[in-house]
Amino acid sequence: DGGITQSPKYLFRKEGQNVTLSCEQNLNHDAMYWYRQDPGQGLRLIYYSQIVNDFQKGDIAEGYSVSREKKESFPLTVTSAQKNPTAFYLCASSISDSGPDTQYFGPGTRLTVL
Amino acid sequence: SQQGEEDPQALSIQEGENATMNCSYKTSINNLQWYRQNSGRGLVHLILIRSNEREKHSGRLRVTLDTSKKSSSLLITASRAADTASYFCATAHGSSNTGKLIFGQGTTLQVKP
């Protein structure tokens, strides 16, 4: 059963802690993306990766870090430098590493800072 | 930076009526896509229209694209309560060689049974 998964579904963080959100896909897609969504808003791009061992900053990369050591995995770390991390985080993938294609989304992780 | 802006922000209709949502963008595009999001869930791709296409259909969905006005519309015909969701347009830059999309703020559609 192909798809893209994110875990956990809900995550609570104390101020000053780093947390890592998982994103895994078995669609054999080259490109992967992380978005942040605030209530009633659209998606804003945090980081994206077109190929293994390479990634680029999106529009709001400050306070976040990523890695792409495997094609199927693209974890996002929300660091303590991110001042307002409470949001809904969405991971997506697309088939190609070049050119604009349809993106397939995971179910999301809702992060709350306590 | 937000490329797409959607109108209206919220729409409430009765089951069976048609729903129309509009999206405007600022720069040249390669294609424009529409996505749907149920509350608290991920986005689901609905339809993609390329810059050289003017109209596209998929089931009860009809999308138009006017590149001269830099705008697109999504029409859902014979709406159902299950169509209740947020709808987003997303644009791919014309010069982009990546898969990056820029999403609009979305239109929240409520279909009353």
mmCIF file of C-alpha atoms in Angstrom:
data_model
loop_
_atom_site.group_PDB
_atom_site.id
_atom_site.type_symbol
_atom_site.label_atom_id
_atom_site.label_comp_id
_atom_site.label_asym_id
_atom_site.label_seq_id
_atom_site.Cartn_x
_atom_site.Cartn_y
_atom_site.Cartn_z
ATOM 1 C CA ASP A 1 0.000 0.000 0.000
ATOM 2 C CA GLY A 2 1.855 3.081 -1.250
ATOM 3 C CA GLY A 3 1.737 6.368 0.459
ATOM 4 C CA ILE A 4 3.326 8.976 2.621
ATOM 5 C CA THR A 5 3.221 8.748 6.388
ATOM 6 C CA GLN A 6 3.954 11.218 9.149
ATOM 7 C CA SER A 7 4.453 10.593 12.815
ATOM 8 C CA PRO A 8 3.464 11.396 15.407
ATOM 9 C CA LYS A 9 -0.001 12.762 14.706
ATOM 10 C CA TYR A 10 0.154 15.022 17.774
ATOM 11 C CA LEU A 11 3.299 16.310 19.428
ATOM 12 C CA PHE A 12 3.761 18.438 22.488
ATOM 13 C CA ARG A 13 6.964 20.303 23.163
ATOM 14 C CA LYS A 14 8.210 22.285 26.086
ATOM 15 C CA GLU A 15 9.853 25.587 25.350
ATOM 16 C CA GLY A 16 13.557 25.206 24.668
ATOM 17 C CA GLN A 17 13.310 21.637 23.394
ATOM 18 C CA ASN A 18 14.136 20.376 19.941
ATOM 19 C CA VAL A 19 11.671 17.933 18.394
ATOM 20 C CA THR A 20 11.853 15.839 15.250
ATOM 21 C CA LEU A 21 8.907 15.099 12.987
ATOM 22 C CA SER A 22 9.059 12.001 10.857
ATOM 23 C CA CYS A 23 8.095 11.755 7.190
ATOM 24 C CA GLU A 24 8.385 8.532 5.194
ATOM 25 C CA GLN A 25 7.242 7.691 1.661
ATOM 26 C CA ASN A 26 7.257 4.462 -0.299
ATOM 27 C CA LEU A 27 6.186 6.024 -3.588
ATOM 28 C CA ASN A 28 9.773 6.088 -4.919
ATOM 29 C CA HIS A 29 9.470 9.848 -5.309
ATOM 30 C CA ASP A 30 12.623 11.919 -5.738
ATOM 31 C CA ALA A 31 11.371 15.192 -4.263
ATOM 32 C CA MET A 32 10.085 15.835 -0.751
ATOM 33 C CA TYR A 33 8.773 18.954 0.960
ATOM 34 C CA TRP A 34 7.907 20.308 4.398
ATOM 35 C CA TYR A 35 5.165 22.893 4.887
ATOM 36 C CA ARG A 36 3.818 24.748 7.852
ATOM 37 C CA GLN A 37 0.124 25.638 8.111
ATOM 38 C CA ASP A 38 -1.259 28.085 10.661
ATOM 39 C CA PRO A 39 -4.999 28.229 11.485
ATOM 40 C CA GLY A 40 -7.060 29.504 8.581
ATOM 41 C CA GLN A 41 -3.983 29.965 6.438
ATOM 42 C CA GLY A 42 -2.401 28.421 3.401
ATOM 43 C CA LEU A 43 0.790 26.391 3.342
ATOM 44 C CA ARG A 44 4.225 27.926 3.654
ATOM 45 C CA LEU A 45 7.292 26.051 2.448
ATOM 46 C CA ILE A 46 9.947 25.313 5.074
ATOM 47 C CA TYR A 47 12.452 23.093 3.260
ATOM 48 C CA TYR A 48 12.495 20.926 0.187
ATOM 49 C CA SER A 49 14.740 18.245 -1.222
ATOM 50 C CA GLN A 50 15.013 17.279 -4.860
ATOM 51 C CA ILE A 51 17.445 14.412 -4.356
ATOM 52 C CA VAL A 52 19.114 12.391 -1.630
ATOM 53 C CA ASN A 53 21.775 14.253 0.358
ATOM 54 C CA ASP A 54 20.622 17.613 -0.941
ATOM 55 C CA PHE A 55 18.023 20.101 0.295
ATOM 56 C CA GLN A 56 17.163 23.782 -0.024
ATOM 57 C CA LYS A 57 15.580 26.364 2.224
ATOM 58 C CA GLY A 58 12.039 27.410 1.559
ATOM 59 C CA ASP A 59 10.369 30.656 2.553
ATOM 60 C CA ILE A 60 10.425 30.128 6.344
ATOM 61 C CA ALA A 61 13.454 27.915 7.095
ATOM 62 C CA GLU A 62 14.684 29.802 10.167
ATOM 63 C CA GLY A 63 14.482 27.674 13.302
ATOM 64 C CA TYR A 64 14.130 24.417 11.359
ATOM 65 C CA SER A 65 16.569 21.808 10.053
ATOM 66 C CA VAL A 66 16.222 18.750 7.821
ATOM 67 C CA SER A 67 18.209 15.826 6.505
ATOM 68 C CA ARG A 68 17.781 13.580 3.472
ATOM 69 C CA GLU A 69 20.010 10.559 3.988
ATOM 70 C CA LYS A 70 17.584 8.155 2.351
ATOM 71 C CA LYS A 71 15.243 8.616 -0.583
ATOM 72 C CA GLU A 72 12.214 7.570 1.415
ATOM 73 C CA SER A 73 12.827 9.679 4.523
ATOM 74 C CA PHE A 74 12.861 13.445 5.143
ATOM 75 C CA PRO A 75 12.729 14.249 8.886
ATOM 76 C CA LEU A 76 12.166 17.805 10.090
ATOM 77 C CA THR A 77 13.649 19.097 13.340
ATOM 78 C CA VAL A 78 11.984 22.054 14.984
ATOM 79 C CA THR A 79 14.704 23.687 17.045
ATOM 80 C CA SER A 80 14.484 25.916 20.087
ATOM 81 C CA ALA A 81 15.379 28.816 17.791
ATOM 82 C CA GLN A 82 11.912 28.632 16.259
ATOM 83 C CA LYS A 83 10.029 31.158 18.372
ATOM 84 C CA ASN A 84 6.490 30.266 17.411
ATOM 85 C CA PRO A 85 6.452 26.584 16.478
ATOM 86 C CA THR A 86 2.841 25.754 17.312
ATOM 87 C CA ALA A 87 1.330 24.812 13.952
ATOM 88 C CA PHE A 88 0.218 21.969 11.689
ATOM 89 C CA TYR A 89 3.137 20.484 9.744
ATOM 90 C CA LEU A 90 2.631 18.768 6.410
ATOM 91 C CA CYS A 91 5.076 16.663 4.464
ATOM 92 C CA ALA A 92 4.677 16.030 0.745
ATOM 93 C CA SER A 93 6.474 14.267 -2.076
ATOM 94 C CA SER A 94 6.460 14.439 -5.848
ATOM 95 C CA ILE A 95 7.709 12.080 -8.476
ATOM 96 C CA SER A 96 10.275 14.249 -10.198
ATOM 97 C CA ASP A 97 13.336 16.145 -9.121
ATOM 98 C CA SER A 98 12.761 18.708 -11.817
ATOM 99 C CA GLY A 99 9.641 20.348 -13.067
ATOM 100 C CA PRO A 100 6.356 21.087 -11.317
ATOM 101 C CA ASP A 101 4.398 17.939 -10.538
ATOM 102 C CA THR A 102 1.476 16.909 -8.408
ATOM 103 C CA GLN A 103 2.379 16.676 -4.750
ATOM 104 C CA TYR A 104 1.177 13.902 -2.475
ATOM 105 C CA PHE A 105 0.644 14.820 1.137
ATOM 106 C CA GLY A 106 0.930 12.995 4.416
ATOM 107 C CA PRO A 107 -1.739 13.294 7.127
ATOM 108 C CA GLY A 108 0.164 15.958 9.056
ATOM 109 C CA THR A 109 1.601 16.442 12.542
ATOM 110 C CA ARG A 110 0.083 18.963 14.915
ATOM 111 C CA LEU A 111 2.785 20.466 17.130
ATOM 112 C CA THR A 112 1.864 22.338 20.284
ATOM 113 C CA VAL A 113 4.312 24.166 22.506
ATOM 114 C CA LEU A 114 3.382 24.001 26.169
ATOM 115 C CA SER B 1 5.573 34.839 -0.464
ATOM 116 C CA GLN B 2 2.024 34.012 -1.446
ATOM 117 C CA GLN B 3 1.457 33.711 -5.169
ATOM 118 C CA GLY B 4 -2.184 32.691 -5.182
ATOM 119 C CA GLU B 5 -4.974 34.617 -3.588
ATOM 120 C CA GLU B 6 -8.356 33.026 -3.310
ATOM 121 C CA ASP B 7 -11.795 34.424 -3.287
ATOM 122 C CA PRO B 8 -14.056 34.079 -1.432
ATOM 123 C CA GLN B 9 -12.360 33.151 1.846
ATOM 124 C CA ALA B 10 -15.499 31.299 2.915
ATOM 125 C CA LEU B 11 -18.524 29.989 1.066
ATOM 126 C CA SER B 12 -21.689 28.394 2.415
ATOM 127 C CA ILE B 13 -24.227 26.769 0.091
ATOM 128 C CA GLN B 14 -27.023 24.199 0.119
ATOM 129 C CA GLU B 15 -26.554 20.679 -1.123
ATOM 130 C CA GLY B 16 -27.219 20.472 -4.840
ATOM 131 C CA GLU B 17 -26.060 24.000 -5.580
ATOM 132 C CA ASN B 18 -22.895 24.815 -7.504
ATOM 133 C CA ALA B 19 -19.826 26.260 -5.766
ATOM 134 C CA THR B 20 -17.340 28.534 -7.506
ATOM 135 C CA MET B 21 -13.965 29.497 -6.098
ATOM 136 C CA ASN B 22 -11.481 31.852 -7.701
ATOM 137 C CA CYS B 23 -7.719 32.106 -7.571
ATOM 138 C CA SER B 24 -5.520 34.953 -8.763
ATOM 139 C CA TYR B 25 -1.749 34.885 -9.104
ATOM 140 C CA LYS B 26 1.005 37.351 -9.884
ATOM 141 C CA THR B 27 3.749 35.850 -12.043
ATOM 142 C CA SER B 28 3.873 33.551 -15.058
ATOM 143 C CA ILE B 29 3.132 29.933 -14.302
ATOM 144 C CA ASN B 30 3.894 26.496 -15.674
ATOM 145 C CA ASN B 31 0.734 25.007 -14.251
ATOM 146 C CA LEU B 32 -1.913 25.627 -11.632
ATOM 147 C CA GLN B 33 -3.227 22.947 -9.309
ATOM 148 C CA TRP B 34 -6.210 22.667 -6.999
ATOM 149 C CA TYR B 35 -6.095 20.749 -3.746
ATOM 150 C CA ARG B 36 -8.692 19.867 -1.145
ATOM 151 C CA GLN B 37 -8.150 19.624 2.622
ATOM 152 C CA ASN B 38 -10.581 18.141 5.075
ATOM 153 C CA SER B 39 -10.320 19.583 8.571
ATOM 154 C CA GLY B 40 -7.149 18.451 10.316
ATOM 155 C CA ARG B 41 -5.986 16.307 7.410
ATOM 156 C CA GLY B 42 -3.419 16.440 4.640
ATOM 157 C CA LEU B 43 -4.120 17.890 1.216
ATOM 158 C CA VAL B 44 -5.465 15.831 -1.648
ATOM 159 C CA HIS B 45 -4.727 16.737 -5.250
ATOM 160 C CA LEU B 46 -7.847 17.411 -7.331
ATOM 161 C CA ILE B 47 -6.790 18.671 -10.727
ATOM 162 C CA LEU B 48 -3.846 20.205 -12.610
ATOM 163 C CA ILE B 49 -4.230 22.604 -15.511
ATOM 164 C CA ARG B 50 -1.248 23.586 -17.638
ATOM 165 C CA SER B 51 -0.556 27.117 -18.805
ATOM 166 C CA ASN B 52 -1.519 26.246 -22.394
ATOM 167 C CA GLU B 53 -4.901 24.827 -21.346
ATOM 168 C CA ARG B 54 -8.029 26.890 -20.821
ATOM 169 C CA GLU B 55 -10.448 24.415 -19.287
ATOM 170 C CA LYS B 56 -10.321 20.999 -17.689
ATOM 171 C CA HIS B 57 -12.945 18.660 -16.263
ATOM 172 C CA SER B 58 -12.803 15.871 -13.724
ATOM 173 C CA GLY B 59 -16.117 14.393 -12.619
ATOM 174 C CA ARG B 60 -18.104 17.207 -10.972
ATOM 175 C CA LEU B 61 -15.094 19.536 -11.079
ATOM 176 C CA ARG B 62 -14.467 22.112 -13.748
ATOM 177 C CA VAL B 63 -11.361 24.291 -13.746
ATOM 178 C CA THR B 64 -10.712 27.243 -15.998
ATOM 179 C CA LEU B 65 -7.502 29.170 -16.492
ATOM 180 C CA ASP B 66 -7.130 32.653 -17.934
ATOM 181 C CA THR B 67 -3.437 33.443 -18.219
ATOM 182 C CA SER B 68 -4.118 36.942 -19.547
ATOM 183 C CA LYS B 69 -5.950 37.786 -16.314
ATOM 184 C CA LYS B 70 -3.706 35.545 -14.210
ATOM 185 C CA SER B 71 -6.709 33.826 -12.696
ATOM 186 C CA SER B 72 -8.337 30.440 -12.347
ATOM 187 C CA SER B 73 -11.674 29.203 -11.114
ATOM 188 C CA LEU B 74 -12.820 25.914 -9.646
ATOM 189 C CA LEU B 75 -16.457 24.980 -10.108
ATOM 190 C CA ILE B 76 -17.997 22.114 -8.142
ATOM 191 C CA THR B 77 -21.362 21.168 -9.600
ATOM 192 C CA ALA B 78 -24.235 19.544 -7.720
ATOM 193 C CA SER B 79 -22.446 19.902 -4.406
ATOM 194 C CA ARG B 80 -22.750 17.326 -1.631
ATOM 195 C CA ALA B 81 -22.292 17.609 2.122
ATOM 196 C CA ALA B 82 -19.118 15.528 1.674
ATOM 197 C CA ASP B 83 -17.621 18.372 -0.403
ATOM 198 C CA THR B 84 -17.311 20.418 2.798
ATOM 199 C CA ALA B 85 -13.581 21.196 3.034
ATOM 200 C CA SER B 86 -10.986 23.860 2.329
ATOM 201 C CA TYR B 87 -9.827 24.254 -1.256
ATOM 202 C CA PHE B 88 -6.424 25.613 -2.207
ATOM 203 C CA CYS B 89 -4.929 26.673 -5.482
ATOM 204 C CA ALA B 90 -1.205 26.198 -5.965
ATOM 205 C CA THR B 91 0.985 27.589 -8.696
ATOM 206 C CA ALA B 92 4.247 26.403 -10.178
ATOM 207 C CA HIS B 93 6.469 29.195 -11.435
ATOM 208 C CA GLY B 94 7.016 29.320 -15.167
ATOM 209 C CA SER B 95 10.796 29.420 -14.859
ATOM 210 C CA SER B 96 11.065 26.865 -12.098
ATOM 211 C CA ASN B 97 13.003 23.651 -12.591
ATOM 212 C CA THR B 98 11.931 22.356 -9.201
ATOM 213 C CA GLY B 99 8.688 20.950 -7.938
ATOM 214 C CA LYS B 100 8.047 23.971 -5.733
ATOM 215 C CA LEU B 101 4.463 25.115 -5.464
ATOM 216 C CA ILE B 102 3.123 28.302 -3.934
ATOM 217 C CA PHE B 103 -0.224 27.907 -2.189
ATOM 218 C CA GLY B 104 -3.028 30.384 -1.776
ATOM 219 C CA GLN B 105 -4.821 31.058 1.509
ATOM 220 C CA GLY B 106 -7.692 28.776 0.605
ATOM 221 C CA THR B 107 -11.478 28.915 0.388
ATOM 222 C CA THR B 108 -13.463 27.189 3.110
ATOM 223 C CA LEU B 109 -16.564 25.590 1.637
ATOM 224 C CA GLN B 110 -19.498 24.488 3.744
ATOM 225 C CA VAL B 111 -22.230 22.473 2.044
ATOM 226 C CA LYS B 112 -25.380 22.238 4.149
ATOM 227 C CA PRO B 113 -27.470 19.100 3.823
#
